[in-house]
Amino acid sequence: MNYHVKNINLASEGKLRTEWANQSMPVLNIIRNRFARQKPLRGVRIAACLHVTTETASLMDTLKAGGATVTLCASNPLSTQDEVAAYLAKDLKIPVFAIKGESNKIYYQHINSALDIKPQITMDDGADLVSTLHSKRKGLIARIIGGTEETTTGLIRLRQMAEKGVLRYPIIAVNDADTKHFFDNRYGTGQSTVDGIIRATNRLLAGSTFVVSGYGWCGRGAAMRAKGMGANVVVTEVSPLRALEAVMDGYRVMPIGEAARVGDIFCTLTGDISIIRKEHFLRMKDGAIVANSGHFNVELDLEGLKKIAKKRRKIREFVEEYTLKNGKRINVLGEGRLVNLAAAEGHPSSVMDMSFANQALAVEYLVKEGKKLDKKVYPVPPRIDKDIARAKLKAMGVRIDTLTQEQKNYLASWEMGT
Ligand code: ADE
């Protein structure tokens, strides 16, 4: 079997860590058990491009239990857990192509290796697999039934492709399921971003000024958790609606040009490019800490930073200190790649449980219904979303009410007022 991992001897550590994660993934476990009995993915070839973590290992195991043949590559050069990659290759016999710290060139080589399976289904986190297929491996597209996409950023790219008429197979927008982004993007990113910043720096958040750029679901989560740790949170936004929401959630809102002067710690979560630029770095306090938790490493203009720096050194694991010509030091975390996966372990298993339950059930849906779909981006069927929410609540031991007949009648009527 072909694979490319850092060290296959790390497999036993990866196995234990995956077992630990799996204990917090009850919904995915239910799906895996059903898949093992029913084999709904029998004979289906799946190429997956995801962060190679313990939670991803549980998802791969689930797809395999359903009868699929799977290959996996990393969806970011710095997010792979090498021991998990080893476990997947050695114990689960899944061809994995992922090494933490791989170059951009190897990253794309790995994507191509995963595609060599000639997939019928693609599973993406950021849409690099789909974009490689549509640019360099077009010959493989005819066999594809459909794909799934995990992130906001990937969906922005895929919707652009659909709009421009270049998308050549249907995509299920896993990110947009309520049981995905309400929890993964908010509570998952919130906790893991703060976790990554703390693991990288060991700085006290209490009393610090923490600047969050972008107040989407991920930014909301990061702001909420930084506030919970005692930071004074400043939000920067471009959307008036989200800015207003941030104000009423109790944060100071200002342009990044002003926030640059007051922040101690900065974190971008926008999905867009060049959020913190040269002119902002120049205004920052000496010792400012700058991180990104958005999908791609484009949110911090590190090329601009290099131009105004006279010295650069690695001062701790995941911290690069740039000394500017004006004498101030700026500390960049995890090379500007998503800090929650570069310096910590990504989202906790309990939220990935729902995200990856959506992935598994979206694949099952594609296998059954994909041939009827157009070359468009589709939502996860609402029935799947509801089933996942119900199963998660049940696993958590939380019971809820059901509507009485009188309440159902009331909701179905228009005649009754006061
Ligand atoms: N994205 C964010 N956190 C993740 C995790 N723990 N596993 C896979 N993908 C992720």
Short mmCIF file of N, CA and C and ligand atoms in Angstrom, two decimals, residues 51 53 55-56 341 345-347 352 356, ligand 1:
data_model
loop_
_atom_site.label_atom_id
_atom_site.label_comp_id
_atom_site.label_asym_id
_atom_site.label_seq_id
_atom_site.Cartn_x
_atom_site.Cartn_y
_atom_site.Cartn_z
N HIS A 51 -8.05 17.96 7.55
CA HIS A 51 -6.98 18.04 8.56
C HIS A 51 -6.83 16.64 9.14
N THR A 53 -6.41 14.56 11.79
CA THR A 53 -6.48 14.59 13.25
C THR A 53 -7.13 13.29 13.74
N GLU A 55 -9.96 13.03 15.11
CA GLU A 55 -11.38 13.02 14.74
C GLU A 55 -11.54 12.58 13.29
N THR A 56 -10.60 13.04 12.46
CA THR A 56 -10.64 12.62 11.05
C THR A 56 -10.40 11.12 10.94
N LEU A 341 -5.01 24.61 14.74
CA LEU A 341 -4.51 23.29 14.31
C LEU A 341 -2.98 23.25 14.28
N GLU A 345 -4.75 21.24 18.85
CA GLU A 345 -5.20 19.99 18.21
C GLU A 345 -6.46 20.16 17.39
N GLY A 346 -6.80 21.42 17.05
CA GLY A 346 -8.05 21.65 16.32
C GLY A 346 -9.23 21.58 17.27
N HIS A 347 -10.41 21.53 16.69
CA HIS A 347 -11.62 21.54 17.53
C HIS A 347 -11.72 20.27 18.35
N MET A 352 -16.59 17.98 16.59
CA MET A 352 -16.29 17.31 15.32
C MET A 352 -17.23 16.11 15.12
N PHE A 356 -18.60 15.68 11.49
CA PHE A 356 -18.26 14.49 10.72
C PHE A 356 -19.43 13.52 10.58
N1 ADE B 1 -11.01 21.35 11.74
C1 ADE B 1 -10.94 22.00 12.91
N2 ADE B 1 -10.69 21.13 13.91
C2 ADE B 1 -10.58 19.91 13.36
C3 ADE B 1 -10.34 18.61 13.88
N3 ADE B 1 -10.15 18.43 15.19
N4 ADE B 1 -10.31 17.59 13.02
C4 ADE B 1 -10.51 17.81 11.70
N5 ADE B 1 -10.75 18.99 11.16
C5 ADE B 1 -10.80 20.05 11.98
#
